[in-house]
Coordinates of C-alpha atoms and ligand atoms in Angstrom, one line a residue:
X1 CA 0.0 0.0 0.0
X2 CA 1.7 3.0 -1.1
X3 CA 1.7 6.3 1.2
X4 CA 0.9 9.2 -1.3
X5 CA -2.2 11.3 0.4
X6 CA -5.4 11.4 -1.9
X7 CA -4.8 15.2 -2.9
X8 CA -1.1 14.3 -3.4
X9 CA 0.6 16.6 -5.9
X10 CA 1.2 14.2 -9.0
X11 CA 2.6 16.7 -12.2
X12 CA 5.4 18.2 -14.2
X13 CA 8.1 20.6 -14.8
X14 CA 8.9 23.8 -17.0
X15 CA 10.7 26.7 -17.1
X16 CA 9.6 29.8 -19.0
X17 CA 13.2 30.6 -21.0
X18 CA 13.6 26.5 -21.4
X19 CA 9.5 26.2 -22.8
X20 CA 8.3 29.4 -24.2
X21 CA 10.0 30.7 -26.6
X22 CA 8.5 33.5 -28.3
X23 CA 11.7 34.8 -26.8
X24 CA 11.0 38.6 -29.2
X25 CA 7.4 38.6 -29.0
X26 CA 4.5 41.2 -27.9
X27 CA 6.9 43.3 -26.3
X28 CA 8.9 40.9 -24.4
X29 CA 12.5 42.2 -23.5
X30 CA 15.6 39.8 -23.8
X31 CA 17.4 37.7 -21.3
X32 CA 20.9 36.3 -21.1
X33 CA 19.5 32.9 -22.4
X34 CA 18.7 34.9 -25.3
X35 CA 22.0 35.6 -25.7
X36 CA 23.1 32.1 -24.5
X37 CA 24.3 30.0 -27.9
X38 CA 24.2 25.6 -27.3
X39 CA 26.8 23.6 -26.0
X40 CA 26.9 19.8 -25.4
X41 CA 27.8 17.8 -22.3
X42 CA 32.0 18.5 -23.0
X43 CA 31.7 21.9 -24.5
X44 CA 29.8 25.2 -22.4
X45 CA 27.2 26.9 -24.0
X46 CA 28.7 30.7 -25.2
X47 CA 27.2 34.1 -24.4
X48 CA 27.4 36.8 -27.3
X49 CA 28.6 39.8 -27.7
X50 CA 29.7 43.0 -29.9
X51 CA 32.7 44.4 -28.8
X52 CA 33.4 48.4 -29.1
X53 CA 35.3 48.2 -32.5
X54 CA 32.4 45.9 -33.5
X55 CA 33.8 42.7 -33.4
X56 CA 31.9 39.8 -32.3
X57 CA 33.1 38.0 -29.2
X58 CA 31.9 35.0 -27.0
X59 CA 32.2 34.5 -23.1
X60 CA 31.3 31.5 -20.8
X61 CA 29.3 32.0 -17.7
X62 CA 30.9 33.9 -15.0
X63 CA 33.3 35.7 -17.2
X64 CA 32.9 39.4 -17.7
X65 CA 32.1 41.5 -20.4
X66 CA 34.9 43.3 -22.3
X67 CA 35.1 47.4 -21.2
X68 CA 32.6 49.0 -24.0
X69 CA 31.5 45.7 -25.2
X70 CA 27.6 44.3 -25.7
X71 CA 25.4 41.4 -25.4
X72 CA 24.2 41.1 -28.9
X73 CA 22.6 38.1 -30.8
X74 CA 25.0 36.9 -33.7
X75 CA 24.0 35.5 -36.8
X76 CA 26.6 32.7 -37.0
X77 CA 25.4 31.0 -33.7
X78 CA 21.9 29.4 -33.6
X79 CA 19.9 30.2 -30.2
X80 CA 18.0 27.5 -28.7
X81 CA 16.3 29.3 -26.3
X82 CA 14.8 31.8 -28.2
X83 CA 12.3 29.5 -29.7
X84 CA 12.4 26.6 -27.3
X85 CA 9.8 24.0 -27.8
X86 CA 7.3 27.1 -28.6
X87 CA 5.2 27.0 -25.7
X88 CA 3.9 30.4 -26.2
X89 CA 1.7 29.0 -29.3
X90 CA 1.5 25.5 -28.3
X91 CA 0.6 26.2 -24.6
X92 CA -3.3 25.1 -24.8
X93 CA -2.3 21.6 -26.7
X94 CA 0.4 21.1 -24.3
X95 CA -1.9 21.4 -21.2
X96 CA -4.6 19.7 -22.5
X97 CA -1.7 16.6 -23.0
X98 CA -1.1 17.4 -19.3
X99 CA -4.5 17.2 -18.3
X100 CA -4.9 14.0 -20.4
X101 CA -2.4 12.5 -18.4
X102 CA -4.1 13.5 -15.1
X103 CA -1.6 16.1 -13.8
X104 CA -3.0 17.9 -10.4
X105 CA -0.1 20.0 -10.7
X106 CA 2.1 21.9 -13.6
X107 CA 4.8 24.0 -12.5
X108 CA 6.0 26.7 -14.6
X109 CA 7.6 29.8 -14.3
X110 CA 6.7 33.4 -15.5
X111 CA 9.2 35.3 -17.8
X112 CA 10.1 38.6 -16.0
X113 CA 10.9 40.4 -19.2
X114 CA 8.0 39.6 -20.7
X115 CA 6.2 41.4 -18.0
X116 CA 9.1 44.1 -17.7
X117 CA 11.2 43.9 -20.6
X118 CA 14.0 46.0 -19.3
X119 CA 13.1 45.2 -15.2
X120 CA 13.1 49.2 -14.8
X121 CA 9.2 49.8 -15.8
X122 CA 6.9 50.9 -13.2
X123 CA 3.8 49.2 -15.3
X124 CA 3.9 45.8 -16.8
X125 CA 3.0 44.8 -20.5
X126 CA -0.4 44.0 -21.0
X127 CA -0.1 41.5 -23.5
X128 CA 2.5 39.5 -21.5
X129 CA 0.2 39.6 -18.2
X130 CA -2.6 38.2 -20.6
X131 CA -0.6 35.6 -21.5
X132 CA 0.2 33.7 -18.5
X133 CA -3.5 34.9 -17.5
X134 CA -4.9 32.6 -20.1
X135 CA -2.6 29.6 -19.7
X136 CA -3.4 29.6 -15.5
X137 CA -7.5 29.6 -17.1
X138 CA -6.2 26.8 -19.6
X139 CA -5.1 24.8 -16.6
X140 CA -7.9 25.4 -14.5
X141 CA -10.5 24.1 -17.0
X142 CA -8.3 20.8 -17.0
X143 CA -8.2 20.9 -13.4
X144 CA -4.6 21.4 -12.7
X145 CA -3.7 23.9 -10.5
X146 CA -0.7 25.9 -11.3
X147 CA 2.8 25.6 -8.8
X148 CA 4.5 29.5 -10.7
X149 CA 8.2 30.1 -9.9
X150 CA 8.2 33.7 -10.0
X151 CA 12.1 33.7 -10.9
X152 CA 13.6 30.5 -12.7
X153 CA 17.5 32.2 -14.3
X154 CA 16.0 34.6 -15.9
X155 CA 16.7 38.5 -14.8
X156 CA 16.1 40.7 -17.2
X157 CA 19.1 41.5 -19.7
X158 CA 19.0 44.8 -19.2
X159 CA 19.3 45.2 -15.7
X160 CA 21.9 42.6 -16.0
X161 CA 24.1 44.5 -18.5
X162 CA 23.5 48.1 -17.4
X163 CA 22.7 47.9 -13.5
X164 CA 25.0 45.5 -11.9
X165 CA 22.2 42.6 -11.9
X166 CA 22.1 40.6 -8.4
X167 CA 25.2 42.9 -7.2
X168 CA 22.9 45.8 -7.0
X169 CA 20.9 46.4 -3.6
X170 CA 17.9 48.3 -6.1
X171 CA 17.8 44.9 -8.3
X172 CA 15.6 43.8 -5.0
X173 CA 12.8 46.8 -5.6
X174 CA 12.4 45.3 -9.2
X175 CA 12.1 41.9 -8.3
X176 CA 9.4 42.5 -5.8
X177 CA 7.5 45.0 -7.8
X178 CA 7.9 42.1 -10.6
X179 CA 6.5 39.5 -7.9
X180 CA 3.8 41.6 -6.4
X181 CA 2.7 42.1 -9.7
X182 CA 2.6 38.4 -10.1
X183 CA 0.5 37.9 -7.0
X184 CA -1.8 40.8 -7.9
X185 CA -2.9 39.9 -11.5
X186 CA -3.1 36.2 -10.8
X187 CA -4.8 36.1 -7.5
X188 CA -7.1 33.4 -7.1
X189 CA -5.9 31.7 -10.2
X190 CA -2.7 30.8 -8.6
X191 CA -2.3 29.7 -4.8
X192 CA 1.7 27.7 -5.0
X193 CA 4.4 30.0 -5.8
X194 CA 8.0 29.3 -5.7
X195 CA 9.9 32.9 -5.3
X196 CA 14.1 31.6 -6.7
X197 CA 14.7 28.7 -9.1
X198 CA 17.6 26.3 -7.1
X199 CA 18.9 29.9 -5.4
X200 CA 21.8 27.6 -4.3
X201 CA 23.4 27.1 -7.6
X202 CA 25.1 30.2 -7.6
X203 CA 27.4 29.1 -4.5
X204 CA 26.8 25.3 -5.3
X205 CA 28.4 25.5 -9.2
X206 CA 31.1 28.0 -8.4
X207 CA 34.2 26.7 -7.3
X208 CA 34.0 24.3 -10.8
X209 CA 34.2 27.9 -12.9
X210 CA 37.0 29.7 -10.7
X211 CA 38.1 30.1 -6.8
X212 CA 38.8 33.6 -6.2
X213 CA 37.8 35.6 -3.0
X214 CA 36.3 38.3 -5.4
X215 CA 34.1 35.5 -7.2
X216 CA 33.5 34.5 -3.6
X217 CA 32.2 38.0 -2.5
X218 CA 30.0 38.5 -5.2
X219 CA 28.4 35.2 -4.4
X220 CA 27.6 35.5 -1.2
X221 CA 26.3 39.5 -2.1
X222 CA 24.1 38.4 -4.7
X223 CA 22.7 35.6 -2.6
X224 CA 21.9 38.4 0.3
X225 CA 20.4 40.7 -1.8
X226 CA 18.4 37.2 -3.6
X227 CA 17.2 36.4 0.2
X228 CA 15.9 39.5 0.7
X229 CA 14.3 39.9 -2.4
X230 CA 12.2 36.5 -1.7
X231 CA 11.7 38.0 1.9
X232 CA 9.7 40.7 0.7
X233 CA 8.4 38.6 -2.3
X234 CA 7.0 36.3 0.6
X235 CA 5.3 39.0 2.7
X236 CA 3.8 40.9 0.1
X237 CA 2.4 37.9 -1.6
X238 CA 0.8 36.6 1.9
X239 CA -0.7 40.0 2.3
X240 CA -1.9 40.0 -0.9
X241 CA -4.0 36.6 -0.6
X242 CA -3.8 35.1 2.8
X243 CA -3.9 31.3 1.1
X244 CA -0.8 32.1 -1.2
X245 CA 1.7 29.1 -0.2
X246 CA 5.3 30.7 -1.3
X247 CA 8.2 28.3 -1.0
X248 CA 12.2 28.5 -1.8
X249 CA 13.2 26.4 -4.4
X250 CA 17.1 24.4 -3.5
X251 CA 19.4 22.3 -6.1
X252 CA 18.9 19.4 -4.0
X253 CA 22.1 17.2 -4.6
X254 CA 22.8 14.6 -2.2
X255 CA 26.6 14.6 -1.1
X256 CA 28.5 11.7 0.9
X257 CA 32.1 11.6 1.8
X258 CA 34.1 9.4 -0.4
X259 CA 36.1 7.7 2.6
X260 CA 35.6 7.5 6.2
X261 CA 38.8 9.4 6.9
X262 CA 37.1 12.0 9.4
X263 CA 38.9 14.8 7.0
X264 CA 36.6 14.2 4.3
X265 CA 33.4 13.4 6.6
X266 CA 34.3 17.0 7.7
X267 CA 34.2 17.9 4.4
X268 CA 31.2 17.1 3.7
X269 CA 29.6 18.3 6.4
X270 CA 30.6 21.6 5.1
X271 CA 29.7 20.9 1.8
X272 CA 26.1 20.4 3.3
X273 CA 26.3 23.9 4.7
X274 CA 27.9 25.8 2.0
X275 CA 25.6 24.2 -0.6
X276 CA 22.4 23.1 0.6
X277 CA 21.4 24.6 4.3
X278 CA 23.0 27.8 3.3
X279 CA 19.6 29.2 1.4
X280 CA 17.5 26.5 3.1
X281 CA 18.2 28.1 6.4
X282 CA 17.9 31.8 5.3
X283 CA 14.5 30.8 3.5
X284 CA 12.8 28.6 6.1
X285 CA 14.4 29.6 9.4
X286 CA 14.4 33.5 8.6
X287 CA 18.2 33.7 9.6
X288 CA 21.6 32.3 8.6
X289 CA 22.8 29.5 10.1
X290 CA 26.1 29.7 12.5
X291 CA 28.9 28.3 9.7
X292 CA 27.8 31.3 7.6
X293 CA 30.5 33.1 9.5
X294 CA 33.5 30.7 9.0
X295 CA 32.3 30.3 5.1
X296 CA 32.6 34.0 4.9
X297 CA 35.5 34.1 6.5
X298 CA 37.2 31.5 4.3
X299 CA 37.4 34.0 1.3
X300 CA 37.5 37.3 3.2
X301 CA 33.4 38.0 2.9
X302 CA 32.4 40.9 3.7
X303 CA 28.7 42.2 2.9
X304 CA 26.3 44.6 2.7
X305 CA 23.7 43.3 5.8
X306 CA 21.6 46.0 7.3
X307 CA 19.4 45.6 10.2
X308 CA 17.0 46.2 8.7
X309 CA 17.6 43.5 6.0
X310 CA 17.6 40.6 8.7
X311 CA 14.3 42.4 9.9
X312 CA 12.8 41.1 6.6
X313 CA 14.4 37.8 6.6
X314 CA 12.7 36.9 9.9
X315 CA 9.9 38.3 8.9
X316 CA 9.7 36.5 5.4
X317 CA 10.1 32.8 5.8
X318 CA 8.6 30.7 3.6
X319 CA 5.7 28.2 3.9
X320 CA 7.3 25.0 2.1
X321 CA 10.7 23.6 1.3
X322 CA 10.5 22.6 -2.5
X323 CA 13.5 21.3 -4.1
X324 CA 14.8 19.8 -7.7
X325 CA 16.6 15.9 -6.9
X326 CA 18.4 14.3 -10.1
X327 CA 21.5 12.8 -8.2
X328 CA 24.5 12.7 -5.8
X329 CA 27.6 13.2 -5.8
X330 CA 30.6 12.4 -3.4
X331 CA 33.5 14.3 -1.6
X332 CA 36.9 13.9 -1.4
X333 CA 40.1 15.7 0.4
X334 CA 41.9 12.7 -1.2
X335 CA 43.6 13.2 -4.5
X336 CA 41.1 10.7 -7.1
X337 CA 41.8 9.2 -10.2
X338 CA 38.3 8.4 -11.6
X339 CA 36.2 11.4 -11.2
X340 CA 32.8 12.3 -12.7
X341 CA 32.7 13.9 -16.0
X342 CA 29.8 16.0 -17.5
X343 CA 27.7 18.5 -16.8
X344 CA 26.8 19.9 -13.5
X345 CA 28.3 16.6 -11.6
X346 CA 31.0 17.1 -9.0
X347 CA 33.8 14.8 -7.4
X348 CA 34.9 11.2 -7.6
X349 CA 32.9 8.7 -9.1
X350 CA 30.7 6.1 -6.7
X351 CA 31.1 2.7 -7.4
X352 CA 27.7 1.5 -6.5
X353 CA 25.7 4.1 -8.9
X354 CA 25.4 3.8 -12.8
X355 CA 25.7 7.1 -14.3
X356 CA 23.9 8.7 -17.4
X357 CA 25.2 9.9 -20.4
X358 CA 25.4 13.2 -19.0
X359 CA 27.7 12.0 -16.1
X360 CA 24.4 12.4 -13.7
X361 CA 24.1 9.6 -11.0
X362 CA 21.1 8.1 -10.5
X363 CA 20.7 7.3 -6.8
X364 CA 16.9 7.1 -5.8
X365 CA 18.3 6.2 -1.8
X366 CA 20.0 9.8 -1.7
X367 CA 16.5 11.8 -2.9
X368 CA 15.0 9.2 0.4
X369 CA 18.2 10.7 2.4
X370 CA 17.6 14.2 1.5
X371 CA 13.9 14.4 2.1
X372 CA 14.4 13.0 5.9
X373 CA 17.3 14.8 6.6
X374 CA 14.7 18.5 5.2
X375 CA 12.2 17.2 7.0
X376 CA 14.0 17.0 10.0
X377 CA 15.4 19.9 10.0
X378 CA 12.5 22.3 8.8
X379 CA 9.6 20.5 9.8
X380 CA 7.6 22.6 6.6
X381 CA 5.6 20.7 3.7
X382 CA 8.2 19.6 0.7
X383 CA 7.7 18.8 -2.8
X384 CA 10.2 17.9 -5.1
X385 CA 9.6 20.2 -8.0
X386 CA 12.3 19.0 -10.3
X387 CA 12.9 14.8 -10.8
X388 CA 14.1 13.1 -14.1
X389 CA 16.6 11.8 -16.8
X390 CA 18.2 13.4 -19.7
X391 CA 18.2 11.4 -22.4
X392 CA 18.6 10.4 -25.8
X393 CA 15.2 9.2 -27.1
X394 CA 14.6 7.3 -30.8
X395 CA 11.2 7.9 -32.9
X396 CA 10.8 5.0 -34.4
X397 CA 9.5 4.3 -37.8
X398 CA 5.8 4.5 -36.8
X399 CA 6.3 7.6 -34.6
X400 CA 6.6 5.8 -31.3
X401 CA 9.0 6.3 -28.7
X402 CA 10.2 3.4 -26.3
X403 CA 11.9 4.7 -23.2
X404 CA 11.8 1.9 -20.8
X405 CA 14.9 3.8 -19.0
X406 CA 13.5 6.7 -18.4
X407 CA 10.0 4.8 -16.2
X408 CA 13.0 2.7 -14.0
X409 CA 14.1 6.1 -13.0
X410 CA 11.0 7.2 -12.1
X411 CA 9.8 4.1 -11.3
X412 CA 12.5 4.1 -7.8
X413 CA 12.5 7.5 -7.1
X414 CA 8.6 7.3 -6.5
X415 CA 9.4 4.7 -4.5
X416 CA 12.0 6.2 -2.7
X417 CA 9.3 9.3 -1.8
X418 CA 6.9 6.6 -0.5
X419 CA 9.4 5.2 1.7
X420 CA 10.1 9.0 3.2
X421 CA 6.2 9.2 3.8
X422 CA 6.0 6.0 5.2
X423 CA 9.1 7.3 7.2
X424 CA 6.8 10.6 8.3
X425 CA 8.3 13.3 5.9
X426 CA 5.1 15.7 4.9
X427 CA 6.0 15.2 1.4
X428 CA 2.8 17.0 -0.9
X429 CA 4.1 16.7 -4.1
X430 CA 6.1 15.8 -7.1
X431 CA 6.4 17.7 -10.6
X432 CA 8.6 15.5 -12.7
X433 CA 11.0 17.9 -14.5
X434 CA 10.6 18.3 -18.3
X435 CA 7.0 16.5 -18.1
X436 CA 7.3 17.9 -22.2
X437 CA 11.1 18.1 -23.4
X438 CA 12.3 21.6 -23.4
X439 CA 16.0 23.2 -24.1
X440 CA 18.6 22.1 -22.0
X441 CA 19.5 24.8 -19.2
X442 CA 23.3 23.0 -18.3
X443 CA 23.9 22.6 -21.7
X444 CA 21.5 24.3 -24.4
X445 CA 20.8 21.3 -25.7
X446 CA 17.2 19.2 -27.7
X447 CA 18.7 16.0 -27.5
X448 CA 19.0 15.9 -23.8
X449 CA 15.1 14.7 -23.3
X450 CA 13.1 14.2 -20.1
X451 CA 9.8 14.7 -21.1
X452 CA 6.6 12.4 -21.6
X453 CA 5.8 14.3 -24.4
X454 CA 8.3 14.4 -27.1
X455 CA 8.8 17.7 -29.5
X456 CA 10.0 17.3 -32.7
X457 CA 12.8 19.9 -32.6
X458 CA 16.4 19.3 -32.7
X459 CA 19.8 21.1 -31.7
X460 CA 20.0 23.0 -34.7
X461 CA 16.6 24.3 -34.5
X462 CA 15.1 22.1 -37.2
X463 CA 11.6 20.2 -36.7
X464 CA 8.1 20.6 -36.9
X465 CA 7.5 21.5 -32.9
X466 CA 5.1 18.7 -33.2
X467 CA 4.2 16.8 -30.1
X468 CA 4.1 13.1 -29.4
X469 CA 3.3 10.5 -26.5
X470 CA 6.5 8.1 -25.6
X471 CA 5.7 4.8 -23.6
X472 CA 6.3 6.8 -20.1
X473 CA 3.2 9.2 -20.9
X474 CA 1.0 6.1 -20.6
X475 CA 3.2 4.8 -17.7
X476 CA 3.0 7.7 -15.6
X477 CA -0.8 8.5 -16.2
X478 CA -1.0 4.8 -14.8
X479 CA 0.9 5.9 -12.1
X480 CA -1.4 9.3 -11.0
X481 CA -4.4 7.3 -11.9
X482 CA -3.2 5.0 -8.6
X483 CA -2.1 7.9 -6.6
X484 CA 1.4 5.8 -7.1
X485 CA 0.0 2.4 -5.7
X486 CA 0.5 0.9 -9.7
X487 CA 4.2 1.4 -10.5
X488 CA 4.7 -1.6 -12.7
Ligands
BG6_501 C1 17.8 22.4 -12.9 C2 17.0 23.5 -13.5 O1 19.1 22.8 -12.7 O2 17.9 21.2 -13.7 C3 16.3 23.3 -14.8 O3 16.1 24.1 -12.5 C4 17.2 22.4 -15.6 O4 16.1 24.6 -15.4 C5 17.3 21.0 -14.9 O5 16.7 22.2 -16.9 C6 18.0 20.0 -15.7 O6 19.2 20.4 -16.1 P1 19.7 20.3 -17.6 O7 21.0 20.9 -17.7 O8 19.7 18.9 -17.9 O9 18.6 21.0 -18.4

């Protein structure tokens, strides 16, 4: 007898810049994903630009812009983003497919340039509020009731390029203006908001780009100013409607130490801190934890907290803990021969974990470990908002796609979230990440698939956008049908 509640959470996964597309349209303003070209699991994905004498130049994530120099779409590169799977047109077909598989949830996200298209304006463009408008109706009528991430990687370029982005204390007065827009225009269409998209990852991914104090500082500052943002996010959307639900949004990746030398179960423990509880305990406890200190200290931190700043953080916690699970990873101090490649994964490999083709381990005990170890240690409602595999999927001659690998994972981490119930954790829901395949975020890719629902669209931008049911779309209504009882 499984342990999922009746009103259990069963659904899927988007994000606005990785879905949409219609990246120029009715007013919308660009993004750095619109200026972001595709990579593949060994090579990064580029960002654009026109330099002062007006030559074109490229930069990988974290590097700065040249003095004098502009983002800029080239024509030599092809952008993936900008089109996506075309959600903005196919939005009604792709619900419906949703609703047909007997989603209670879809989680999405809402593009902030297309309701601000340079994050400055004091008024929001109609056409883009209409827009997500219709598609929370659209759900609705097929009774699914919208989870919106208010912010999933996609600040506005502008205020990127030409106001210091995240390093600037006013970028926080935009976001929440943005967000209590949100709240305002969709109230009573939408009660599950998540304020930041996996806010950890910029502390989580940074030591794999460079090491530097500076790097360091400008973490830690943009996370602040990020915390308070989703502060005030949170307290204006509870006074807006009462039964709004806001939660933080954490890269959940597991981490165990390598060896049982006590120096790397040391390690790990910190690991835990600087990478997970970090934003968990800002977000859910309203204050940072006691190692914040000594991981400032490591690199010299030193930040711009007022008062008045951890006023709001106390006063802005969040109702739920949401997080995204794909796998774990492990820590060494010791010096390691076979280490993980690919994108996103970190440390030495783990001999008792198969790996996918994107170096990801699959490890369904570590999303059981994570959600008792939250649970614990927040005692607030979870859901795991992002769950699934990237991989390569075949059409076959007669159209239909077979991808038998793609249920097994599912398959054990739904069991793995039954055991955590059984176990006590107040686990509400599940949105399966890429419930239709959509652009790679790590690496910009169309051949990286997770969906259900399979788009005809490749890495070059070529294919029909036309939608299709693989074998898991019939497996996984099977599976919400039996609130999770039917795995088989
Ligand atoms: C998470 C993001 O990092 O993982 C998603 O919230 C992303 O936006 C997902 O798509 C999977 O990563 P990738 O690189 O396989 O798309």
């Amino acid at each position: 007898m499984a342990h999922f509640s009746k009103d259990f959470l069963w659904g899927g996964a988007v994000a606005a810049n990785q879905w949409e597309g219609g990246w120029n349209l009715d007013g919308r303003g660009p993004a750095m994903t619109d200026v972001t070209t595709g990579g593949t699991v060994n090579t990064p994905r580029l960002i654009t630009y026109i330099d002062k004498d007006g030559n074109h130049g490229t930069l990988t994530r974290g590097q700065k812009l040249p003095e004098g120099a502009k983002y800029a779409v080239l024509p030599e590169y092809h952008y993936p983003n900008h089109d996506a799977v075309d959600g903005y047109h196919h939005y009604k077909e792709d619900i419906a497919l949703f609703g047909e598989m007997g989603f209670k949830q879809f989680r999405m996200s809402i593009s902030w340039s297309r309701l601000f298209p340079t994050g400055l304006e004091e008024e929001p463009v109609q056409a883009g509020v209409e827009f997500y408008r219709d598609m929370f109706k659209e759900m609705r009528k097929n009774n699914i009731e919208p989870l919106v991430t208010i912010w999933h990687f996609d600040t506005p370029l502008y205020l990127e390029e030409h106001c210091g982005g995240w390093l600037n204390r006013e970028t926080i007065d935009h976001f929440v203006r943005f967000a209590k827009t949100c709240f305002t225009e969709y109230k009573g269409l939408v009660h599950n908001w998540l304020t930041f998209n996996e806010i950890n990852n910029t502390i989580m991914f940074l030591s794999l780009r460079e090491n530097s104090d500076e790097a360091y500082q400008n973490a830690y500052q943009h996370l602040h100013y990020q915390f308070v943002a989703s502060a005030k996010a949170v307290q204006v959307g509870h006074a807006i409607d009462p039964t709004n639900q806001i939660g933080c949004m954490i890269c959940g990746i597991a981490r165990y130490p390598a060896t049982c030398d006590p120096k790397d179960i040391l390690a790990n423990r910190h690991g835990w801190e600087q990478n997970i509880f970090y934003c968990g305990d800002v977000q859910c406890k309203g204050e940072y934890g006691t190692y914040a200190k000594r991981l400032w200290n490591e690199h010299g931190v030193k930040l711009d907290i007022t008062e008045e700043d951890l006023e709001e953080l106390k006063k802005g916690t969040v109702d739920m803990y949401t997080f995204s699970y794909y796998m774990s990873n492990l820590i060494t101090t010791h010096k390691v021969s076979d280490m993980v490649g690919g994108n996103f994964s970190l440390g030495a490999r783990n001999e008792y974990l198969q790996y996918s083709d994107w170096g990801w381990a699959t490890d369904p005990i570590g999303l059981q470990y994570y959600l008792e170890m939250i649970y614990d240690r927040y005692h607030k409602p979870i859901m795991v908002v992002e769950n699934g595999l990237g991989a390569y999927d075949t059409v076959e001659e007669d159209g239909s796609i077979h991808d038998p690998f793609r249920i097994d994972y599912y398959r054990v981490h739904i069991e793995a979230m039954d055991k955590a119930l059984e176990n006590g954790v107040d686990l509400i829901g599940y949105t399966t990440w890429g419930c239709i395949d959509v652009v790679s975020a790590g690496t910009g890719e169309m051949r990286k698939r997770y969906g259900f629902i399979y788009v005809d669209m490749d890495d070059e931008g070529k294919g029909s956008m036309a939608r299709s049911r693989k074998d898991s779309f019939f497996w996984y209504k099977k599976v919400i049908a039996s609130n999770g009882e039917d795995l088989a």
